[in-house]
Tab-separated table of N, CA and C in Angstrom:
chain	number	residue	atom	x	y	z
A	1	UNK	N	16.990	-15.863	-22.793
A	1	UNK	CA	16.688	-14.448	-22.906
A	1	UNK	C	15.204	-14.219	-23.189
A	2	UNK	N	14.576	-15.131	-23.953
A	2	UNK	CA	13.161	-14.976	-24.260
A	2	UNK	C	12.308	-15.098	-23.008
A	3	UNK	N	12.708	-15.974	-22.065
A	3	UNK	CA	11.970	-16.116	-20.822
A	3	UNK	C	11.989	-14.810	-20.043
A	4	UNK	N	13.154	-14.164	-19.965
A	4	UNK	CA	13.266	-12.884	-19.268
A	4	UNK	C	12.386	-11.844	-19.934
A	5	UNK	N	12.364	-11.843	-21.251
A	5	UNK	CA	11.541	-10.898	-21.987
A	5	UNK	C	10.060	-11.132	-21.705
A	6	UNK	N	9.635	-12.398	-21.674
A	6	UNK	CA	8.240	-12.719	-21.372
A	6	UNK	C	7.880	-12.309	-19.949
A	7	UNK	N	8.785	-12.582	-19.013
A	7	UNK	CA	8.544	-12.206	-17.621
A	7	UNK	C	8.443	-10.689	-17.501
A	8	UNK	N	9.306	-9.970	-18.208
A	8	UNK	CA	9.268	-8.508	-18.170
A	8	UNK	C	7.953	-7.985	-18.727
A	9	UNK	N	7.493	-8.553	-19.840
A	9	UNK	CA	6.225	-8.117	-20.430
A	9	UNK	C	5.069	-8.392	-19.482
A	10	UNK	N	5.061	-9.583	-18.904
A	10	UNK	CA	3.997	-9.936	-17.959
A	10	UNK	C	4.042	-9.005	-16.748
A	11	UNK	N	5.229	-8.750	-16.237
A	11	UNK	CA	5.381	-7.866	-15.078
A	11	UNK	C	4.919	-6.456	-15.407
A	12	UNK	N	5.251	-5.966	-16.587
A	12	UNK	CA	4.801	-4.634	-16.997
A	12	UNK	C	3.275	-4.552	-17.009
A	13	UNK	N	2.646	-5.538	-17.608
A	13	UNK	CA	1.192	-5.540	-17.730
A	13	UNK	C	0.530	-5.679	-16.360
A	14	UNK	N	0.964	-6.676	-15.596
A	14	UNK	CA	0.338	-6.952	-14.301
A	14	UNK	C	0.543	-5.778	-13.341
A	15	UNK	N	1.744	-5.227	-13.287
A	15	UNK	CA	1.995	-4.118	-12.362
A	15	UNK	C	1.169	-2.892	-12.732
A	16	UNK	N	0.997	-2.620	-14.019
A	16	UNK	CA	0.184	-1.472	-14.440
A	16	UNK	C	-1.292	-1.698	-14.109
A	17	UNK	N	-1.786	-2.910	-14.340
A	17	UNK	CA	-3.185	-3.226	-14.017
A	17	UNK	C	-3.424	-3.094	-12.511
A	18	UNK	N	-2.522	-3.635	-11.712
A	18	UNK	CA	-2.675	-3.560	-10.256
A	18	UNK	C	-2.579	-2.105	-9.788
A	19	UNK	N	-1.697	-1.327	-10.384
A	19	UNK	CA	-1.602	0.090	-10.041
A	19	UNK	C	-2.928	0.801	-10.297
A	20	UNK	N	-3.504	0.590	-11.479
A	20	UNK	CA	-4.770	1.237	-11.836
A	20	UNK	C	-5.887	0.804	-10.884
A	21	UNK	N	-5.935	-0.476	-10.551
A	21	UNK	CA	-6.958	-0.972	-9.617
A	21	UNK	C	-6.818	-0.271	-8.266
A	22	UNK	N	-5.587	-0.076	-7.815
A	22	UNK	CA	-5.379	0.609	-6.535
A	22	UNK	C	-5.796	2.074	-6.614
A	23	UNK	N	-5.517	2.742	-7.726
A	23	UNK	CA	-5.955	4.137	-7.858
A	23	UNK	C	-7.479	4.217	-7.885
A	24	UNK	N	-8.131	3.253	-8.503
A	24	UNK	CA	-9.600	3.204	-8.476
A	24	UNK	C	-10.077	3.031	-7.031
A	25	UNK	N	-9.381	2.191	-6.273
A	25	UNK	CA	-9.709	2.011	-4.857
A	25	UNK	C	-9.546	3.297	-4.064
A	26	UNK	N	-8.516	4.083	-4.377
A	26	UNK	CA	-8.297	5.368	-3.698
A	26	UNK	C	-9.492	6.292	-3.950
A	27	UNK	N	-9.909	6.386	-5.198
A	27	UNK	CA	-11.052	7.242	-5.549
A	27	UNK	C	-12.322	6.719	-4.866
A	28	UNK	N	-12.505	5.408	-4.858
A	28	UNK	CA	-13.683	4.814	-4.219
A	28	UNK	C	-13.704	5.111	-2.721
A	29	UNK	N	-12.544	5.045	-2.068
A	29	UNK	CA	-12.484	5.344	-0.634
A	29	UNK	C	-12.821	6.807	-0.363
A	30	UNK	N	-12.357	7.708	-1.231
A	30	UNK	CA	-12.683	9.128	-1.066
A	30	UNK	C	-14.195	9.345	-1.199
A	31	UNK	N	-14.798	8.712	-2.192
A	31	UNK	CA	-16.250	8.827	-2.384
A	31	UNK	C	-17.005	8.192	-1.216
A	32	UNK	N	-16.534	7.051	-0.756
A	32	UNK	CA	-17.177	6.355	0.356
A	32	UNK	C	-17.109	7.196	1.634
A	33	UNK	N	-15.975	7.888	1.842
A	33	UNK	CA	-15.827	8.750	3.016
A	33	UNK	C	-16.892	9.840	3.011
A	34	UNK	N	-17.104	10.473	1.866
A	34	UNK	CA	-18.128	11.508	1.739
A	34	UNK	C	-19.506	10.904	1.999
A	35	UNK	N	-19.725	9.703	1.501
A	35	UNK	CA	-21.016	9.039	1.683
A	35	UNK	C	-21.312	8.713	3.148
A	36	UNK	N	-20.277	8.524	3.963
A	36	UNK	CA	-20.523	8.227	5.378
A	36	UNK	C	-21.160	9.412	6.102
A	37	UNK	N	-21.011	10.605	5.555
A	37	UNK	CA	-21.668	11.780	6.130
A	37	UNK	C	-23.039	11.996	5.485
A	38	UNK	N	-23.126	11.824	4.178
A	38	UNK	CA	-24.352	12.123	3.445
A	38	UNK	C	-25.400	11.017	3.557
A	39	UNK	N	-24.963	9.771	3.611
A	39	UNK	CA	-25.900	8.641	3.597
A	39	UNK	C	-25.657	7.690	4.764
A	40	UNK	N	-25.523	8.246	5.944
A	40	UNK	CA	-25.181	7.472	7.138
A	40	UNK	C	-26.157	6.324	7.387
A	41	UNK	N	-27.453	6.598	7.301
A	41	UNK	CA	-28.459	5.567	7.581
A	41	UNK	C	-28.451	4.463	6.524
A	42	UNK	N	-28.299	4.843	5.268
A	42	UNK	CA	-28.268	3.854	4.183
A	42	UNK	C	-27.057	2.933	4.336
A	43	UNK	N	-25.901	3.510	4.631
A	43	UNK	CA	-24.682	2.716	4.822
A	43	UNK	C	-24.856	1.764	5.991
A	44	UNK	N	-25.470	2.244	7.054
A	44	UNK	CA	-25.686	1.402	8.224
A	44	UNK	C	-26.581	0.208	7.884
A	45	UNK	N	-27.606	0.424	7.071
A	45	UNK	CA	-28.501	-0.667	6.682
A	45	UNK	C	-27.821	-1.660	5.743
A	46	UNK	N	-27.036	-1.141	4.806
A	46	UNK	CA	-26.405	-2.007	3.803
A	46	UNK	C	-25.234	-2.788	4.386
A	47	UNK	N	-24.379	-2.122	5.140
A	47	UNK	CA	-23.138	-2.738	5.593
A	47	UNK	C	-23.227	-3.449	6.933
A	48	UNK	N	-24.224	-3.128	7.718
A	48	UNK	CA	-24.220	-3.625	9.088
A	48	UNK	C	-24.446	-5.132	9.173
A	49	UNK	N	-23.564	-5.768	9.902
A	49	UNK	CA	-23.739	-7.146	10.352
A	49	UNK	C	-23.225	-7.186	11.782
A	50	UNK	N	-23.523	-8.219	12.502
A	50	UNK	CA	-23.155	-8.304	13.925
A	50	UNK	C	-21.677	-7.994	14.173
A	51	UNK	N	-20.789	-8.635	13.464
A	51	UNK	CA	-19.341	-8.428	13.624
A	51	UNK	C	-18.745	-8.220	12.242
A	52	UNK	N	-18.847	-7.024	11.719
A	52	UNK	CA	-18.398	-6.759	10.362
A	52	UNK	C	-16.907	-6.438	10.334
A	53	UNK	N	-16.072	-7.364	9.858
A	53	UNK	CA	-14.636	-7.044	9.776
A	53	UNK	C	-14.329	-6.278	8.491
A	54	UNK	N	-13.491	-5.260	8.626
A	54	UNK	CA	-12.993	-4.507	7.483
A	54	UNK	C	-11.481	-4.693	7.466
A	55	UNK	N	-10.910	-4.936	6.296
A	55	UNK	CA	-9.483	-5.230	6.221
A	55	UNK	C	-8.878	-4.588	4.977
A	56	UNK	N	-7.725	-3.954	5.165
A	56	UNK	CA	-6.951	-3.437	4.046
A	56	UNK	C	-5.477	-3.653	4.364
A	57	UNK	N	-4.832	-4.503	3.612
A	57	UNK	CA	-3.403	-4.803	3.742
A	57	UNK	C	-2.958	-5.015	5.190
A	58	UNK	N	-3.710	-5.824	5.907
A	58	UNK	CA	-3.308	-6.200	7.253
A	58	UNK	C	-3.872	-5.343	8.368
A	59	UNK	N	-4.430	-4.189	8.060
A	59	UNK	CA	-5.101	-3.392	9.090
A	59	UNK	C	-6.553	-3.824	9.102
A	60	UNK	N	-6.948	-4.448	10.194
A	60	UNK	CA	-8.307	-4.978	10.294
A	60	UNK	C	-9.012	-4.326	11.464
A	61	UNK	N	-10.279	-4.000	11.237
A	61	UNK	CA	-11.071	-3.383	12.293
A	61	UNK	C	-12.456	-4.012	12.284
A	62	UNK	N	-12.956	-4.310	13.470
A	62	UNK	CA	-14.315	-4.821	13.644
A	62	UNK	C	-15.002	-3.872	14.599
A	63	UNK	N	-16.159	-3.363	14.206
A	63	UNK	CA	-16.763	-2.316	15.012
A	63	UNK	C	-18.274	-2.396	15.036
A	64	UNK	N	-18.824	-2.445	16.248
A	64	UNK	CA	-20.253	-2.307	16.481
A	64	UNK	C	-20.393	-1.378	17.681
A	65	UNK	N	-21.216	-0.356	17.550
A	65	UNK	CA	-21.354	0.594	18.654
A	65	UNK	C	-22.309	0.069	19.714
A	66	UNK	N	-22.438	0.802	20.800
A	66	UNK	CA	-23.249	0.364	21.933
A	66	UNK	C	-24.731	0.259	21.582
A	67	UNK	N	-25.192	1.031	20.606
A	67	UNK	CA	-26.598	0.961	20.228
A	67	UNK	C	-26.869	-0.132	19.191
A	68	UNK	N	-25.884	-0.953	18.918
A	68	UNK	CA	-26.061	-2.070	17.992
A	68	UNK	C	-25.913	-1.691	16.534
A	69	UNK	N	-25.525	-0.469	16.262
A	69	UNK	CA	-25.336	-0.009	14.891
A	69	UNK	C	-23.846	0.065	14.582
A	70	UNK	N	-23.561	0.216	13.316
A	70	UNK	CA	-22.181	0.365	12.861
A	70	UNK	C	-21.594	1.646	13.434
A	71	UNK	N	-20.392	1.581	13.944
A	71	UNK	CA	-19.733	2.763	14.499
A	71	UNK	C	-19.137	3.566	13.343
A	72	UNK	N	-19.740	4.703	13.056
A	72	UNK	CA	-19.310	5.522	11.914
A	72	UNK	C	-17.911	6.095	12.111
A	73	UNK	N	-17.535	6.396	13.337
A	73	UNK	CA	-16.176	6.922	13.573
A	73	UNK	C	-15.140	5.874	13.204
A	74	UNK	N	-15.382	4.641	13.605
A	74	UNK	CA	-14.452	3.556	13.266
A	74	UNK	C	-14.417	3.339	11.761
A	75	UNK	N	-15.583	3.390	11.131
A	75	UNK	CA	-15.647	3.214	9.680
A	75	UNK	C	-14.884	4.324	8.972
A	76	UNK	N	-15.023	5.554	9.427
A	76	UNK	CA	-14.324	6.678	8.792
A	76	UNK	C	-12.814	6.569	8.970
A	77	UNK	N	-12.379	6.161	10.149
A	77	UNK	CA	-10.937	5.970	10.369
A	77	UNK	C	-10.425	4.877	9.446
A	78	UNK	N	-11.177	3.787	9.322
A	78	UNK	CA	-10.778	2.712	8.420
A	78	UNK	C	-10.684	3.220	6.985
A	79	UNK	N	-11.641	4.014	6.555
A	79	UNK	CA	-11.646	4.530	5.179
A	79	UNK	C	-10.427	5.405	4.927
A	80	UNK	N	-10.064	6.248	5.893
A	80	UNK	CA	-8.875	7.102	5.734
A	80	UNK	C	-7.621	6.236	5.612
A	81	UNK	N	-7.511	5.210	6.466
A	81	UNK	CA	-6.362	4.301	6.393
A	81	UNK	C	-6.353	3.574	5.049
A	82	UNK	N	-7.516	3.109	4.602
A	82	UNK	CA	-7.607	2.417	3.315
A	82	UNK	C	-7.211	3.356	2.172
A	83	UNK	N	-7.648	4.601	2.227
A	83	UNK	CA	-7.306	5.602	1.210
A	83	UNK	C	-5.790	5.756	1.099
A	84	UNK	N	-5.129	5.955	2.239
A	84	UNK	CA	-3.670	6.162	2.241
A	84	UNK	C	-2.947	4.880	1.834
A	85	UNK	N	-3.364	3.748	2.389
A	85	UNK	CA	-2.711	2.467	2.093
A	85	UNK	C	-2.831	2.109	0.619
A	86	UNK	N	-4.007	2.270	0.057
A	86	UNK	CA	-4.184	1.964	-1.369
A	86	UNK	C	-3.345	2.900	-2.233
A	87	UNK	N	-3.199	4.157	-1.811
A	87	UNK	CA	-2.325	5.092	-2.524
A	87	UNK	C	-0.870	4.654	-2.467
A	88	UNK	N	-0.422	4.229	-1.285
A	88	UNK	CA	0.960	3.734	-1.149
A	88	UNK	C	1.196	2.509	-2.032
A	89	UNK	N	0.226	1.601	-2.055
A	89	UNK	CA	0.383	0.393	-2.869
A	89	UNK	C	0.327	0.724	-4.365
A	90	UNK	N	-0.485	1.701	-4.752
A	90	UNK	CA	-0.515	2.124	-6.157
A	90	UNK	C	0.847	2.678	-6.571
A	91	UNK	N	1.449	3.474	-5.684
A	91	UNK	CA	2.777	4.023	-5.991
A	91	UNK	C	3.831	2.921	-6.011
A	92	UNK	N	3.668	1.902	-5.172
A	92	UNK	CA	4.590	0.766	-5.180
A	92	UNK	C	4.562	0.077	-6.537
A	93	UNK	N	3.359	-0.220	-7.021
A	93	UNK	CA	3.258	-0.908	-8.313
A	93	UNK	C	3.641	0.003	-9.477
A	94	UNK	N	3.470	1.296	-9.312
A	94	UNK	CA	3.957	2.239	-10.328
A	94	UNK	C	5.478	2.144	-10.420
A	95	UNK	N	6.130	2.096	-9.257
A	95	UNK	CA	7.587	1.983	-9.242
A	95	UNK	C	8.058	0.655	-9.832
A	96	UNK	N	7.356	-0.429	-9.537
A	96	UNK	CA	7.704	-1.731	-10.127
A	96	UNK	C	7.635	-1.621	-11.652
A	97	UNK	N	6.557	-1.026	-12.149
A	97	UNK	CA	6.388	-0.847	-13.591
A	97	UNK	C	7.547	-0.045	-14.182
A	98	UNK	N	7.882	1.081	-13.532
A	98	UNK	CA	8.943	1.942	-14.054
A	98	UNK	C	10.315	1.283	-13.994
A	99	UNK	N	10.584	0.525	-12.938
A	99	UNK	CA	11.871	-0.172	-12.829
A	99	UNK	C	12.022	-1.186	-13.957
A	100	UNK	N	10.983	-1.976	-14.190
A	100	UNK	CA	11.048	-2.982	-15.249
A	100	UNK	C	11.152	-2.301	-16.611
A	101	UNK	N	10.411	-1.234	-16.812
A	101	UNK	CA	10.436	-0.519	-18.093
A	101	UNK	C	11.813	0.102	-18.362
A	102	UNK	N	12.401	0.749	-17.334
A	102	UNK	CA	13.720	1.378	-17.503
A	102	UNK	C	14.825	0.340	-17.697
A	103	UNK	N	14.628	-0.845	-17.144
A	103	UNK	CA	15.658	-1.889	-17.219
A	103	UNK	C	15.503	-2.784	-18.443
A	104	UNK	N	14.449	-2.567	-19.195
A	104	UNK	CA	14.138	-3.443	-20.331
A	104	UNK	C	15.276	-3.504	-21.348
A	105	UNK	N	15.811	-2.371	-21.744
A	105	UNK	CA	16.867	-2.328	-22.757
A	105	UNK	C	18.192	-1.843	-22.186
A	106	UNK	N	18.308	-1.873	-20.879
A	106	UNK	CA	19.510	-1.354	-20.233
A	106	UNK	C	19.775	-2.163	-18.965
A	107	UNK	N	20.755	-1.743	-18.226
A	107	UNK	CA	21.093	-2.404	-16.972
A	107	UNK	C	20.097	-1.998	-15.871
A	108	UNK	N	19.803	-2.889	-14.942
A	108	UNK	CA	18.929	-2.503	-13.824
A	108	UNK	C	19.643	-1.610	-12.804
A	109	UNK	N	20.978	-1.529	-12.909
A	109	UNK	CA	21.760	-0.748	-11.957
A	109	UNK	C	21.813	0.707	-12.397
A	110	UNK	N	20.723	1.408	-12.135
A	110	UNK	CA	20.596	2.815	-12.470
A	110	UNK	C	20.170	3.570	-11.217
A	111	UNK	N	20.590	4.818	-11.112
A	111	UNK	CA	20.271	5.606	-9.919
A	111	UNK	C	18.765	5.735	-9.703
A	112	UNK	N	18.014	5.926	-10.781
A	112	UNK	CA	16.556	6.037	-10.644
A	112	UNK	C	15.950	4.742	-10.115
A	113	UNK	N	16.455	3.611	-10.576
A	113	UNK	CA	15.948	2.323	-10.090
A	113	UNK	C	16.249	2.144	-8.614
A	114	UNK	N	17.425	2.556	-8.187
A	114	UNK	CA	17.785	2.462	-6.768
A	114	UNK	C	16.836	3.328	-5.947
A	115	UNK	N	16.570	4.544	-6.427
A	115	UNK	CA	15.651	5.448	-5.723
A	115	UNK	C	14.251	4.844	-5.636
A	116	UNK	N	13.758	4.306	-6.759
A	116	UNK	CA	12.411	3.733	-6.762
A	116	UNK	C	12.333	2.474	-5.906
A	117	UNK	N	13.372	1.671	-5.895
A	117	UNK	CA	13.412	0.486	-5.044
A	117	UNK	C	13.392	0.892	-3.572
A	118	UNK	N	14.120	1.955	-3.255
A	118	UNK	CA	14.120	2.479	-1.886
A	118	UNK	C	12.717	2.967	-1.505
A	119	UNK	N	12.050	3.636	-2.430
A	119	UNK	CA	10.682	4.095	-2.179
A	119	UNK	C	9.747	2.921	-1.927
A	120	UNK	N	9.911	1.831	-2.682
A	120	UNK	CA	9.081	0.639	-2.464
A	120	UNK	C	9.283	0.124	-1.036
A	121	UNK	N	10.525	0.102	-0.573
A	121	UNK	CA	10.803	-0.324	0.797
A	121	UNK	C	10.138	0.590	1.813
A	122	UNK	N	10.218	1.888	1.574
A	122	UNK	CA	9.605	2.858	2.490
A	122	UNK	C	8.087	2.710	2.484
A	123	UNK	N	7.488	2.526	1.298
A	123	UNK	CA	6.038	2.330	1.225
A	123	UNK	C	5.626	1.063	1.966
A	124	UNK	N	6.427	0.002	1.827
A	124	UNK	CA	6.119	-1.266	2.496
A	124	UNK	C	6.179	-1.127	4.009
A	125	UNK	N	7.148	-0.384	4.502
A	125	UNK	CA	7.266	-0.160	5.941
A	125	UNK	C	6.152	0.774	6.428
A	126	UNK	N	5.778	1.749	5.622
A	126	UNK	CA	4.752	2.727	6.010
A	126	UNK	C	3.382	2.099	6.214
A	127	UNK	N	3.066	1.075	5.449
A	127	UNK	CA	1.739	0.474	5.516
A	127	UNK	C	1.415	-0.078	6.905
A	128	UNK	N	2.237	-0.962	7.501
A	128	UNK	CA	1.891	-1.437	8.845
A	128	UNK	C	2.048	-0.356	9.919
A	129	UNK	N	2.965	0.590	9.729
A	129	UNK	CA	3.107	1.680	10.701
A	129	UNK	C	1.844	2.533	10.704
A	130	UNK	N	1.313	2.814	9.525
A	130	UNK	CA	0.051	3.542	9.413
A	130	UNK	C	-1.071	2.783	10.126
A	131	UNK	N	-1.122	1.470	9.906
A	131	UNK	CA	-2.137	0.649	10.581
A	131	UNK	C	-1.983	0.676	12.093
A	132	UNK	N	-0.750	0.649	12.564
A	132	UNK	CA	-0.492	0.685	14.004
A	132	UNK	C	-0.934	2.021	14.601
A	133	UNK	N	-0.616	3.114	13.940
A	133	UNK	CA	-1.035	4.444	14.402
A	133	UNK	C	-2.556	4.547	14.405
A	134	UNK	N	-3.183	4.067	13.332
A	134	UNK	CA	-4.643	4.101	13.247
A	134	UNK	C	-5.271	3.242	14.337
A	135	UNK	N	-4.655	2.112	14.641
A	135	UNK	CA	-5.162	1.244	15.704
A	135	UNK	C	-5.142	1.968	17.045
A	136	UNK	N	-4.073	2.710	17.306
A	136	UNK	CA	-3.979	3.489	18.551
A	136	UNK	C	-5.037	4.590	18.565
A	137	UNK	N	-5.208	5.275	17.441
A	137	UNK	CA	-6.215	6.337	17.346
A	137	UNK	C	-7.608	5.769	17.575
A	138	UNK	N	-7.893	4.624	16.963
A	138	UNK	CA	-9.202	3.994	17.135
A	138	UNK	C	-9.456	3.691	18.604
A	139	UNK	N	-8.459	3.173	19.280
A	139	UNK	CA	-8.627	2.835	20.701
A	139	UNK	C	-8.789	4.085	21.573
A	140	UNK	N	-8.174	5.192	21.179
A	140	UNK	CA	-8.315	6.427	21.942
A	140	UNK	C	-9.650	7.121	21.669
A	141	UNK	N	-10.090	7.095	20.412
A	141	UNK	CA	-11.291	7.816	20.015
A	141	UNK	C	-12.565	7.033	20.343
A	142	UNK	N	-12.501	5.735	20.210
A	142	UNK	CA	-13.690	4.895	20.347
A	142	UNK	C	-13.507	3.968	21.541
A	143	UNK	N	-14.597	3.654	22.177
A	143	UNK	CA	-14.577	2.755	23.327
A	143	UNK	C	-13.990	1.404	22.930
A	144	UNK	N	-13.012	0.939	23.680
A	144	UNK	CA	-12.312	-0.313	23.378
A	144	UNK	C	-13.257	-1.507	23.389
A	145	UNK	N	-14.329	-1.428	24.147
A	145	UNK	CA	-15.268	-2.547	24.218
A	145	UNK	C	-15.995	-2.795	22.899
A	146	UNK	N	-16.051	-1.789	22.053
A	146	UNK	CA	-16.822	-1.913	20.822
A	146	UNK	C	-15.979	-1.991	19.557
A	147	UNK	N	-14.663	-1.881	19.695
A	147	UNK	CA	-13.800	-1.902	18.515
A	147	UNK	C	-12.652	-2.872	18.742
A	148	UNK	N	-12.396	-3.662	17.732
A	148	UNK	CA	-11.210	-4.523	17.755
A	148	UNK	C	-10.394	-4.182	16.516
A	149	UNK	N	-9.148	-3.804	16.725
A	149	UNK	CA	-8.271	-3.457	15.602
A	149	UNK	C	-7.016	-4.307	15.683
A	150	UNK	N	-6.538	-4.746	14.526
A	150	UNK	CA	-5.293	-5.508	14.494
A	150	UNK	C	-4.472	-5.075	13.285
A	151	UNK	N	-3.153	-5.312	13.372
A	151	UNK	CA	-2.235	-4.901	12.313
A	151	UNK	C	-1.322	-6.068	11.977
A	152	UNK	N	-1.136	-6.326	10.686
A	152	UNK	CA	-0.219	-7.346	10.217
A	152	UNK	C	1.115	-6.660	9.906
A	153	UNK	N	2.186	-7.142	10.486
A	153	UNK	CA	3.492	-6.483	10.349
A	153	UNK	C	4.348	-7.049	9.210
A	154	UNK	N	3.790	-7.876	8.342
A	154	UNK	CA	4.568	-8.455	7.240
A	154	UNK	C	5.164	-7.394	6.322
A	155	UNK	N	4.439	-6.311	6.099
A	155	UNK	CA	4.950	-5.237	5.247
A	155	UNK	C	6.198	-4.601	5.815
A	156	UNK	N	6.288	-4.547	7.131
A	156	UNK	CA	7.471	-3.988	7.792
A	156	UNK	C	8.695	-4.844	7.483
A	157	UNK	N	8.541	-6.147	7.629
A	157	UNK	CA	9.639	-7.081	7.357
A	157	UNK	C	10.032	-7.018	5.880
A	158	UNK	N	9.039	-7.007	4.994
A	158	UNK	CA	9.309	-6.938	3.558
A	158	UNK	C	10.014	-5.631	3.201
A	159	UNK	N	9.594	-4.539	3.827
A	159	UNK	CA	10.234	-3.246	3.573
A	159	UNK	C	11.697	-3.230	3.965
A	160	UNK	N	12.010	-3.842	5.108
A	160	UNK	CA	13.413	-3.912	5.539
A	160	UNK	C	14.228	-4.739	4.547
A	161	UNK	N	13.667	-5.847	4.088
A	161	UNK	CA	14.369	-6.672	3.097
A	161	UNK	C	14.608	-5.893	1.798
A	162	UNK	N	13.612	-5.141	1.371
A	162	UNK	CA	13.750	-4.360	0.140
A	162	UNK	C	14.795	-3.261	0.318
A	163	UNK	N	14.815	-2.619	1.478
A	163	UNK	CA	15.829	-1.588	1.729
A	163	UNK	C	17.231	-2.186	1.733
A	164	UNK	N	17.375	-3.409	2.260
A	164	UNK	CA	18.683	-4.090	2.199
A	164	UNK	C	19.057	-4.388	0.752
A	165	UNK	N	18.109	-4.848	-0.038
A	165	UNK	CA	18.345	-5.127	-1.447
A	165	UNK	C	18.754	-3.850	-2.192
A	166	UNK	N	18.191	-2.735	-1.777
A	166	UNK	CA	18.530	-1.449	-2.381
A	166	UNK	C	20.021	-1.156	-2.260
A	167	UNK	N	20.611	-1.548	-1.145
A	167	UNK	CA	22.046	-1.312	-0.943
A	167	UNK	C	22.886	-2.060	-1.975
A	168	UNK	N	22.454	-3.266	-2.329
A	168	UNK	CA	23.174	-4.026	-3.358
A	168	UNK	C	23.041	-3.364	-4.726
A	169	UNK	N	21.859	-2.839	-5.016
A	169	UNK	CA	21.683	-2.135	-6.281
A	169	UNK	C	22.497	-0.850	-6.309
A	170	UNK	N	22.571	-0.151	-5.187
A	170	UNK	CA	23.385	1.071	-5.116
A	170	UNK	C	24.855	0.740	-5.368
A	171	UNK	N	25.315	-0.367	-4.812
A	171	UNK	CA	26.701	-0.808	-5.043
A	171	UNK	C	26.904	-1.172	-6.517
A	172	UNK	N	25.890	-1.805	-7.132
A	172	UNK	CA	25.959	-2.126	-8.553
A	172	UNK	C	26.085	-0.879	-9.410
A	173	UNK	N	25.391	0.188	-9.031
A	173	UNK	CA	25.488	1.459	-9.753
A	173	UNK	C	26.913	2.006	-9.645
A	174	UNK	N	27.480	1.957	-8.435
A	174	UNK	CA	28.850	2.438	-8.224
A	174	UNK	C	29.849	1.650	-9.071
A	175	UNK	N	29.702	0.326	-9.076
A	175	UNK	CA	30.626	-0.519	-9.847
A	175	UNK	C	30.509	-0.239	-11.339
A	176	UNK	N	29.299	-0.052	-11.844
A	176	UNK	CA	29.129	0.251	-13.271
A	176	UNK	C	29.735	1.603	-13.621
A	177	UNK	N	29.599	2.584	-12.721
A	177	UNK	CA	30.203	3.889	-12.963
A	177	UNK	C	31.726	3.785	-13.002
A	178	UNK	N	32.271	2.952	-12.098
A	178	UNK	CA	33.725	2.756	-12.097
A	178	UNK	C	34.181	2.083	-13.390
A	179	UNK	N	33.445	1.085	-13.828
A	179	UNK	CA	33.805	0.371	-15.066
A	179	UNK	C	33.695	1.314	-16.259
A	180	UNK	N	32.620	2.116	-16.309
A	180	UNK	CA	32.450	3.074	-17.403
A	180	UNK	C	33.577	4.111	-17.404
A	181	UNK	N	34.054	4.480	-16.204
A	181	UNK	CA	35.156	5.442	-16.101
A	181	UNK	C	36.470	4.863	-16.605
A	182	UNK	N	36.640	3.546	-16.500
A	182	UNK	CA	37.857	2.891	-16.961
A	182	UNK	C	37.888	2.722	-18.479
A	183	UNK	N	36.720	2.600	-19.061
A	183	UNK	CA	36.653	2.344	-20.500
A	183	UNK	C	36.818	3.551	-21.318
């Protein structure tokens, strides 16, 4: 039992720290987006390299425009995707924190836990779908010769697994309600 308690404490701490880091990333992406309009030349000087890859949770974009400078449209699309993705991941870790906290002195088979677990699955599936949509937008908005975008679909697979796991937790809630009704 002490091992479970230690794991729960560690999970509470780590999930909260990761959540906060992701929210800081969301704020940073919002500020960076504004800076792409206000300080375009400075950003181009600081960030530009021949093939600068940008990556956030499997959505990767490499962009150099025809004039040899950083493509600001591609950078802005990446920032918007990063903003949304980091927000989804922050909410995922918030839910992990809340599930562990609610289950600390009680059963994990609670309706709120099932809902939050389902949300984690939806957030996991949303991340690669968002990247795929952004990849299509990038190819439509920007010349394909100057932009390379790729998407990692691992989040989709993980989301489906989590949604399947949610069904077992939902069944656990039903069984506990039946047992409580008998007692």
